[in-house]
XYZ file of C-alpha atoms in Angstrom:
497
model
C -168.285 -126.606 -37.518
C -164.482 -126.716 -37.398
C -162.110 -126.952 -39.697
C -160.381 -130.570 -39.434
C -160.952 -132.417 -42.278
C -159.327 -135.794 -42.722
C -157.066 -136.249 -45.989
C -156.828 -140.017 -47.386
C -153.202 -139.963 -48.018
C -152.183 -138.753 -44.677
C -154.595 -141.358 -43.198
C -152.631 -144.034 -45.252
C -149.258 -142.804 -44.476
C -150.153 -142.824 -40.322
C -151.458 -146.526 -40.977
C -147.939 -147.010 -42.262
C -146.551 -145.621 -38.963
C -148.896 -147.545 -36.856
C -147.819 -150.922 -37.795
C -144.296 -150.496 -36.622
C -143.245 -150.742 -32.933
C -140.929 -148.098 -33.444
C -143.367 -145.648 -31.496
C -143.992 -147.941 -28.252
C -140.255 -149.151 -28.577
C -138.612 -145.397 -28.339
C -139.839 -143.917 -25.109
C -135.951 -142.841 -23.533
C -135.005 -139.490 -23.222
C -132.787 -137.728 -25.862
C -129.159 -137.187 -24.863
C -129.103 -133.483 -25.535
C -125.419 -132.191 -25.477
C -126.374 -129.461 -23.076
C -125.303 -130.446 -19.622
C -127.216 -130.093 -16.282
C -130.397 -128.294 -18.157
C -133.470 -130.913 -17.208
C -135.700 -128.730 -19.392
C -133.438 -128.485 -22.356
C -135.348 -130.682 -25.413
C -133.134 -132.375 -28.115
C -133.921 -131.424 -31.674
C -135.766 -134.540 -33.740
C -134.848 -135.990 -37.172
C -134.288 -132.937 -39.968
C -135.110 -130.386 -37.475
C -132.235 -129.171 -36.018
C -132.763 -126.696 -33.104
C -134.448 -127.511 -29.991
C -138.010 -128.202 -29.442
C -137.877 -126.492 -26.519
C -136.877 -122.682 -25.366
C -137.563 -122.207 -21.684
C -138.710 -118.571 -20.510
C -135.370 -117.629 -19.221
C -133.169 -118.548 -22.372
C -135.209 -115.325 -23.745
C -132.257 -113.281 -25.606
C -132.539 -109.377 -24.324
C -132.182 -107.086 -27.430
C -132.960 -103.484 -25.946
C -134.651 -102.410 -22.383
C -134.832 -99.374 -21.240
C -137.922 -98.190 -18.353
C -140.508 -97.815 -20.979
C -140.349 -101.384 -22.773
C -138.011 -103.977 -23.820
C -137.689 -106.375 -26.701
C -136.452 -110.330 -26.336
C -136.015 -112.880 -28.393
C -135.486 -116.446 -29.651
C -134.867 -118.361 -32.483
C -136.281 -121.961 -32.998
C -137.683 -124.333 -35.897
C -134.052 -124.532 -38.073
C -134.811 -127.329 -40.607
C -138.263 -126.601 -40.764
C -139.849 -127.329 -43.808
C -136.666 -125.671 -45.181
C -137.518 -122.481 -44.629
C -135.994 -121.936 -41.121
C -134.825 -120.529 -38.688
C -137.610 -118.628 -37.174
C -136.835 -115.837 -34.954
C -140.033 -114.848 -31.969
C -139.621 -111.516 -30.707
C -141.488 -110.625 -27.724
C -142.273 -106.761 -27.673
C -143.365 -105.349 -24.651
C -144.351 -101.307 -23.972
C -144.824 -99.587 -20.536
C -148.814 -97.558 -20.893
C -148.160 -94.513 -22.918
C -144.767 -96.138 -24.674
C -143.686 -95.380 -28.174
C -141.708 -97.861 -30.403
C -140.002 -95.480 -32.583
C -139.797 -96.442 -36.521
C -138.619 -99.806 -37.911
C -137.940 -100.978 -41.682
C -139.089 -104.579 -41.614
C -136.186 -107.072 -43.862
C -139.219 -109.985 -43.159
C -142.037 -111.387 -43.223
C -143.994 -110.880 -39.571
C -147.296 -112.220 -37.884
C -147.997 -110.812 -34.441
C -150.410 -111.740 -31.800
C -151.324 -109.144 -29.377
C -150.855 -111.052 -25.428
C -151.839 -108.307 -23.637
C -152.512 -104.620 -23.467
C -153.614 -102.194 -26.061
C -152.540 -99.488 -28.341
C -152.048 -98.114 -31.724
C -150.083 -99.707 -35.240
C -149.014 -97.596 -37.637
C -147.420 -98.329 -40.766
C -146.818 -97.747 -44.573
C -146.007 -99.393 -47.673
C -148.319 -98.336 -50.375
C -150.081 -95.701 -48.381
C -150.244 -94.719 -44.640
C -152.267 -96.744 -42.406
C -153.326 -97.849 -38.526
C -155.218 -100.311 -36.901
C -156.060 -100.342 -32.835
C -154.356 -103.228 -31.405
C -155.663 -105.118 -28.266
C -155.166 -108.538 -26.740
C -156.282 -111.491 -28.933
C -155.665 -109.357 -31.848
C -153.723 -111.145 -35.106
C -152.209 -109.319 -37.961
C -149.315 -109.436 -40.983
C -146.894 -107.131 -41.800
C -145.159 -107.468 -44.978
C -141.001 -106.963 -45.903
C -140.267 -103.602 -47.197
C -142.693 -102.146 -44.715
C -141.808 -99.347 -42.141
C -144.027 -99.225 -38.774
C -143.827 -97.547 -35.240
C -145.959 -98.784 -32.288
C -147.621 -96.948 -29.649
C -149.048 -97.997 -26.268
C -152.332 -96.975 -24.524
C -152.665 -96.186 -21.030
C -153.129 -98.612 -17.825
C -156.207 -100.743 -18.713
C -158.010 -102.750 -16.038
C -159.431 -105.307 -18.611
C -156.334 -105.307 -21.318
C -153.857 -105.324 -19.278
C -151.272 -102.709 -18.174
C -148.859 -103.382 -20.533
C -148.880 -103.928 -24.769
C -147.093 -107.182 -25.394
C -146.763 -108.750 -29.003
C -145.174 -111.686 -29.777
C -144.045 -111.544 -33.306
C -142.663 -114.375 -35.946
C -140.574 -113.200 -38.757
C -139.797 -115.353 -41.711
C -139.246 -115.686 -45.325
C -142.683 -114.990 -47.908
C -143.614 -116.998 -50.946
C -141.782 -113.590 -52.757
C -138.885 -113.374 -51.205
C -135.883 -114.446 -49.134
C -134.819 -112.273 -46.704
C -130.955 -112.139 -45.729
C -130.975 -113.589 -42.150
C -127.563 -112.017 -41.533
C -129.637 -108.181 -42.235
C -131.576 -109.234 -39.468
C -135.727 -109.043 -38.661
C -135.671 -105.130 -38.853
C -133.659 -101.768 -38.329
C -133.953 -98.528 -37.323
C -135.001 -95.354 -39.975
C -132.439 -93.446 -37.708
C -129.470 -95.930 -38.867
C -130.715 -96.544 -41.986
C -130.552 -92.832 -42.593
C -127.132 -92.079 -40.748
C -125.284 -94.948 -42.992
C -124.822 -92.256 -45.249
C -122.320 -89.622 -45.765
C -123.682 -85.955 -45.096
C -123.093 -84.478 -48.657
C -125.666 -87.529 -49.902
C -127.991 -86.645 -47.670
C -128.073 -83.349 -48.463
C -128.523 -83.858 -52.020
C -130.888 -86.536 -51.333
C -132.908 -84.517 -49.277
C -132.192 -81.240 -51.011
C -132.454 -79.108 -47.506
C -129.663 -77.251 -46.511
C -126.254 -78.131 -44.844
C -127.421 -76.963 -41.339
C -130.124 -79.459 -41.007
C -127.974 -82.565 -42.151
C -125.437 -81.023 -39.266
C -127.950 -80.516 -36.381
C -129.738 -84.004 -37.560
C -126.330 -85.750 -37.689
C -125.138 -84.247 -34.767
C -127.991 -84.733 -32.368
C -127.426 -88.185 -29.650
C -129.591 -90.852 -31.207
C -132.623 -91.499 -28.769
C -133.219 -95.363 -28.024
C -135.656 -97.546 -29.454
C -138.740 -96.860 -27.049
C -139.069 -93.626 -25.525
C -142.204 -91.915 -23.846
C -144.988 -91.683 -26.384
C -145.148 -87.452 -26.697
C -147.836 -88.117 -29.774
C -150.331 -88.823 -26.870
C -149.077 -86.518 -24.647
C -148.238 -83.496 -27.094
C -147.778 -80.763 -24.581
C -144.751 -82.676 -22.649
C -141.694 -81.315 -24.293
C -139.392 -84.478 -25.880
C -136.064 -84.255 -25.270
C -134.559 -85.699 -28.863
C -137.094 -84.213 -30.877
C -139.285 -81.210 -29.749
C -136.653 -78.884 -28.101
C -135.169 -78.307 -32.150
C -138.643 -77.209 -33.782
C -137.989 -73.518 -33.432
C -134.277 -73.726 -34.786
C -135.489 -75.754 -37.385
C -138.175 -73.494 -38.968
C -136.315 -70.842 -39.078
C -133.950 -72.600 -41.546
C -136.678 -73.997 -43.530
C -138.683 -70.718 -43.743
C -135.981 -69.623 -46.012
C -137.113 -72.947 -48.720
C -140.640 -73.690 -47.920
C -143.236 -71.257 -48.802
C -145.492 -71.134 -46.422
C -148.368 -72.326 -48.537
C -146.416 -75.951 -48.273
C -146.265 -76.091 -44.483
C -149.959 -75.710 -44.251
C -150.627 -78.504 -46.430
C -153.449 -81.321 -45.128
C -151.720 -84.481 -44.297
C -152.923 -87.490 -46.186
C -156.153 -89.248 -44.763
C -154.605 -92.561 -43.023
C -156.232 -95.950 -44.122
C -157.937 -97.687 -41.231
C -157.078 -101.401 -41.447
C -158.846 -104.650 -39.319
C -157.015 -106.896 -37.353
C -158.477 -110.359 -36.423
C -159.236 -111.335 -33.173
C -158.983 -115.231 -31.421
C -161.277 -114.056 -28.106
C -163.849 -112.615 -30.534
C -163.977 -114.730 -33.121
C -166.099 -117.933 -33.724
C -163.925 -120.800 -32.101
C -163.145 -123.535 -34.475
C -164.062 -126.182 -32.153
C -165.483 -125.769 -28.661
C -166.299 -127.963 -25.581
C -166.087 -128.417 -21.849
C -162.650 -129.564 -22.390
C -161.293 -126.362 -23.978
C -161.105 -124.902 -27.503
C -159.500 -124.266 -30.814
C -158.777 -121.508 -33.466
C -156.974 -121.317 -36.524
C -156.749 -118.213 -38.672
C -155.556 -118.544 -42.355
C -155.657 -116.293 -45.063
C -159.359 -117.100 -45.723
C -160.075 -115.255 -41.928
C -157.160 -112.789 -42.524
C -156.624 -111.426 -46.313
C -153.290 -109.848 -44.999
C -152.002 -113.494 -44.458
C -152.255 -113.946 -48.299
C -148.443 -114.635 -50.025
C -147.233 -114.931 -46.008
C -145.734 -118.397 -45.006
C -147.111 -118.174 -41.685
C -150.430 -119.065 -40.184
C -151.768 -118.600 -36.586
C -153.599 -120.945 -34.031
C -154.781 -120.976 -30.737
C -155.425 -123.378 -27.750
C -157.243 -123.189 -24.674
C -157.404 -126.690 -22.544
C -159.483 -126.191 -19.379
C -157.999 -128.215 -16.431
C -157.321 -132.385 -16.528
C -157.874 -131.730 -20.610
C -156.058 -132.832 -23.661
C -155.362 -131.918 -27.231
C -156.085 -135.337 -28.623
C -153.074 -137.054 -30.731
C -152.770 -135.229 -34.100
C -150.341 -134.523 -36.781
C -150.027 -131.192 -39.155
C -149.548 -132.172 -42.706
C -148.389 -128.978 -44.023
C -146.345 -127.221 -41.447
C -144.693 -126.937 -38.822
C -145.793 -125.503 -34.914
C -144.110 -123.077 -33.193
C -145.884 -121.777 -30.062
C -145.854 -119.781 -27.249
C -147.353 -120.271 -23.550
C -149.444 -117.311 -23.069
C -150.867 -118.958 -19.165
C -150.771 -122.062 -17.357
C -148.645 -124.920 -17.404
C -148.885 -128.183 -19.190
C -147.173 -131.421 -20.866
C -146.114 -131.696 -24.202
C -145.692 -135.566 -25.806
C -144.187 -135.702 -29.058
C -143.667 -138.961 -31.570
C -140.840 -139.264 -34.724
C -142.367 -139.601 -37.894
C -139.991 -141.805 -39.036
C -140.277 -145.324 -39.662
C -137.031 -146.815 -40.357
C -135.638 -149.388 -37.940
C -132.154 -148.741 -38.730
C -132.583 -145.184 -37.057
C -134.457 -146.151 -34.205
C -130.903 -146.486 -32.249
C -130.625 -142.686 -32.950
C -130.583 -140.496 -29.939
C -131.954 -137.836 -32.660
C -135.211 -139.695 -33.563
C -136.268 -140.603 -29.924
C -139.694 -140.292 -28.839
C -139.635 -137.327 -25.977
C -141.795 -135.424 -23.727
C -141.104 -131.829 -22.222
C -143.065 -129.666 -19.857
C -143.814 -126.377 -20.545
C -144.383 -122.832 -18.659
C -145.760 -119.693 -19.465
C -143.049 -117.681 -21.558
C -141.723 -121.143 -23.171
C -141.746 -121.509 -26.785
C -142.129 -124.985 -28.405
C -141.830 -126.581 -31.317
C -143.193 -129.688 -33.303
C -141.870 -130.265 -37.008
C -144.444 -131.196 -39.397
C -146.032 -134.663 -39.683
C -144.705 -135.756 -35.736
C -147.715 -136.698 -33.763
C -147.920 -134.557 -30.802
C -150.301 -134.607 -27.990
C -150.384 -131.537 -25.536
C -151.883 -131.812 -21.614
C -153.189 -129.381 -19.059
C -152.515 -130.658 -15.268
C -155.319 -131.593 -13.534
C -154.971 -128.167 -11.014
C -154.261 -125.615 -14.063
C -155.257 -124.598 -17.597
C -152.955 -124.031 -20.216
C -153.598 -121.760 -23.148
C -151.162 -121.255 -26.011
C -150.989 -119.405 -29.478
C -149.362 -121.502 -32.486
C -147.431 -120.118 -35.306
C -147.573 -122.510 -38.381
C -144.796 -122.255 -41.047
C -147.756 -122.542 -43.791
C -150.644 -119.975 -43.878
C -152.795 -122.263 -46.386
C -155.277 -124.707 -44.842
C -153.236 -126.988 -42.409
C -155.776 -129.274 -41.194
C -154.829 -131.393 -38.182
C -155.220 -135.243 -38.785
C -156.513 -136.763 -35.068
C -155.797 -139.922 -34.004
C -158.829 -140.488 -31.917
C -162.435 -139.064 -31.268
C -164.742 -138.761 -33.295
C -162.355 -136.918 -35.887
C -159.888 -139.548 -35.677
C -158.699 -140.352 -39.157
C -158.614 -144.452 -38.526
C -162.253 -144.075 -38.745
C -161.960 -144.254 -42.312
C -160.486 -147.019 -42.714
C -161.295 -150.513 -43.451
C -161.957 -152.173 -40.255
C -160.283 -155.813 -41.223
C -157.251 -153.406 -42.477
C -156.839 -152.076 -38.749
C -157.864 -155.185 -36.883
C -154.854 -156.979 -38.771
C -152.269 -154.024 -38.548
C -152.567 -154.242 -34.686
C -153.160 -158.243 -34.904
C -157.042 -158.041 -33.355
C -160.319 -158.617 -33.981
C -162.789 -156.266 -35.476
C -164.623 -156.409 -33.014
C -162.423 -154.802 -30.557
C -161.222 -152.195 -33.062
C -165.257 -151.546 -33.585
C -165.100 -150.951 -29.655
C -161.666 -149.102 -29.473
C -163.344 -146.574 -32.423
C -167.011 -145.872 -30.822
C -166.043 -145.873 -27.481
C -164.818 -142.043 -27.562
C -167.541 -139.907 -28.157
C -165.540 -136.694 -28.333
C -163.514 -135.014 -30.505
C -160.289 -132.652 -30.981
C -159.822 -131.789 -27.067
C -160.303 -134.377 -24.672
C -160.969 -134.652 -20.985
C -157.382 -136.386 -19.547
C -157.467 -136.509 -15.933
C -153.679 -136.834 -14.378
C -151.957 -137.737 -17.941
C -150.205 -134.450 -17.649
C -148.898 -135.692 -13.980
C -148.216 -138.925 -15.505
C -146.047 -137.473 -18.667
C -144.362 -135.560 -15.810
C -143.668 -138.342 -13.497
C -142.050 -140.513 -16.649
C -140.094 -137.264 -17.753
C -138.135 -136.956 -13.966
C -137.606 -141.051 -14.019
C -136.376 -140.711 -17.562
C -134.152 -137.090 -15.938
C -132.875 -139.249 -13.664
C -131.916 -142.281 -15.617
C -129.847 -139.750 -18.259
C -128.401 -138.330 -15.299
C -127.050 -141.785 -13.929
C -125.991 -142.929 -17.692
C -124.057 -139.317 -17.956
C -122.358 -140.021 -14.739
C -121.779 -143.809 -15.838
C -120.271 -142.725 -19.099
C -118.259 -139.690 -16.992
C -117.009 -142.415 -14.903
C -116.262 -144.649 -17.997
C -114.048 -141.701 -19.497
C -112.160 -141.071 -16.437
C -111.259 -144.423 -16.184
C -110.340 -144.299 -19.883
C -107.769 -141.806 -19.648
C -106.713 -142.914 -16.530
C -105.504 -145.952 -17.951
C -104.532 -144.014 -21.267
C -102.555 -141.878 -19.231
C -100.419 -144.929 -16.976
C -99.267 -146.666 -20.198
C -97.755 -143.407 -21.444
C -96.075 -143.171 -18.296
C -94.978 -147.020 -18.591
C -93.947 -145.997 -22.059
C -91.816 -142.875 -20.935
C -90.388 -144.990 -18.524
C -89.075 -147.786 -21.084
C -87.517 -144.924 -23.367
C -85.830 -143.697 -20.152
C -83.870 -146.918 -19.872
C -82.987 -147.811 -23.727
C -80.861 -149.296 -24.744
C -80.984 -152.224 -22.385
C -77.523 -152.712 -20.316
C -75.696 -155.665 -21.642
C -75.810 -158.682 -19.263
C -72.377 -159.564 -18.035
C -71.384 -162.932 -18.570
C -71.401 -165.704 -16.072
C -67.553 -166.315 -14.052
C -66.217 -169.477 -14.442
């Protein structure tokens, strides 16, 4: 049973699309204004960032040995609610990522790896994390991460990818950022605030204050309690002593609050959606994942076996952003718009992009898209959509496609045939949702390096053009200068008699 469901409207409005010859009429590749990058993806009509990040445009935030944290930002125009910034945490076995005050909404998938999430807004709480695992956090909370050690089926290290965006509640300030530290939160203020705030005594503000800020992912001493921590452990003794003299002693033995256990949901264990030979599909909403509720993001997930295809779809609600966990693959994606007048636009242009493990891509809502394994490799990907509620793909073809529901004179004279051979274009496929496609992902690629080439010759034609341009801009002020140089004209001396 999966959940694509065909919506009237949306069928109507693709009919609309299909009677135009604006889609077979398109096929050049976008003039991107970024120069000698073949893999670079112009944006499309009212969505204006790239479709296209490539793995090494990642944007380094913080590294040290024991983990580092990259990111990207993609999907501006989407839906209105963009940008979207993907952050791609990853922890060395037995790293900590120290705490964090979240100014957004985030969704994380777990890539690889295993460990430990700990958070609180209402109340404490933890989940174990491990690869295929999906959860929310929501703004306001504050969370700290912790790694496991080297496993053989996991993976050795915890990697998250994480998508942080505005909530149905609120608007987060994109200049604040995704999150920030407790430690700078805490050290914005002046000492005498703290003090009162805290109501502790002057000494521990001044050893706090004074002490060199550790970075953002250290070793993880909570699993490894009897290795002494450099930042934190080495002041316990000092620091008792001065609290000894405001805490009775019937405080410091106090139970710590029980911690809420919380379930995270997982894409490898969970029922898939749709399955075949050809691959399969998963989408989680806030029907499989409660936490999801009031979020603006949803999460999907596709696995195409070799020579396989996700057949031609649109979203109706949102917007895709996703991520290459493995493989390789081709990535075919149509305009939406049908307006002649802006089919000369180099923004609305038909294009198709390959893409790598790391890359993320993006296709705005309502574009028909199409993505391709190669016939040698799989390619498996997780989706972020910018709506959590029920986006339910509309399929051109199979036995989902949406023309299926139409009337069959109504198609036969929108692509001027007979019935009879729309009767025969609509039975002949007797799957649905992924499709075997032997070599189209070596054929998209072949058209994308003739279409690479022919920008490359028009960009050196137009070069050419330019230089010839000022060239010839350039002479006449020279012939200019040169006529100032002689004026007035010499008088012409009369003829002798």
């Amino acid at each position: 049973m999966t959940k694509f469901t065909l919506s009237p409207l949306f069928v109507l409005l693709f009919l609309v699309l299909l009677c135009t010859k604006s889609w077979a009429k398109s096929e050049e590749f976008d003039e991107s204004d970024e120069e000698n990058d073949v893999a670079s993806v112009p944006s499309c009509c009212g969505f204006s960032s790239p479709l296209l990040i490539k793995k090494d445009q990642w944007k380094p935030i913080f590294e040290t040995k024991f983990g580092q944290i990259s990111t990207v930002q993609i999907g501006e125009g989407c839906g209105g609610m963009g940008p979207y910034k993907i952050h791609s945490i990853t922890l060395e076995p037995n790293a900590l990522l120290l705490p964090l005050l979240l100014h957004s909404d985030m969704v994380f998938f777990v890539d690889s790896g295993s460990g430990i999430l700990n958070w609180v807004e209402a109340e404490a709480t933890s989940s174990e994390i491990r690869r295929g695992d999906v959860y929310r956090l929501r703004p306001g909370t504050v969370f700290y991460l912790q790694s496991k050690p080297v496993d053989v089926f996991l993976g050795t290290k915890l990697k998250v990818y994480a998508i942080f965006s505005n909530t149905e509640e609120c608007l987060h300030d994109p200049c604040f950022g995704a999150y920030s530290s407790i430690t700078d939160l805490l050290f914005g203020f002046d000492k005498t605030i703290l003090q009162s705030a805290f109501g502790v005594p002057e000494e521990i503000i001044g050893l706090m204050t004074n002490r060199t800020q550790p970075p953002l992912i250290v070793h993880d001493m909570l699993s490894t309690p009897g290795e002494a921590n450099t930042y934190t452990w080495q002041l316990q003794p000092r620091l008792l002593k001065i609290f000894a003299r405001y805490v009775s002693a019937a405080e410091n033995k106090k139970k710590e609050k029980k911690t809420k256990n919380a379930k995270t949901f997982n894409v490898f264990e969970s029922e898939p959606d749709f399955q075949s030979p050809n691959g399969r599909t998963i989408t989680i909403n806030r029907k499989d994942l409660k936490v999801l509720s009031g979020s603006m993001v949803g999460v999907s997930m596709v696995d195409l076996t070799q020579a396989s295809m996700m057949g031609p779809h649109w979203n109706p609600w949102a917007c895709e952003i996703s991520v290459v966990l493995r493989g390789s693959g081709m990535v075919r994606v149509l305009r939406s718009s049908i307006s002649r007048s802006s089919s000369s636009s180099s923004e609305c242009k038909n294009m198709r992009f390959k893409v790598e493990e790391g890359d993320v891509f993006a296709v705005p809502r309502l574009h028909p898209m199409a993505q391709m394994s190669f016939i040698d490799e799989s390619l498996l990907f997780i989706g972020f959509t910018t709506s959590a509620k029920n986006n339910e793909p509309q399929f051109l073809a199979g036995q989902s496609s949406a023309l299926r529901f139409l009337d069959r004179e109504v198609l036969a004279a929108s692509f001027n045939v007979s019935s009879v051979m729309i009767d025969g274009l609509l039975g002949a496929q007797k799957d649905a949702v992924v499709l075997g496609c032997p070599y189209c992902a070596e054929g998209e690629l072949e058209k994308l390096k003739v279409e690479t080439e022919m920008k490359k010759r028009d960009d050196e034609r137009k070069r050419e053009e330019e230089e010839a341009k000022k060239e010839e801009e350039e002479r006449r002020e020279r012939e200019e200068e040169e006529e100032k140089k002689q004026w007035p004209p010499q008088p012409q001396q009369p003829p002798q008699r």
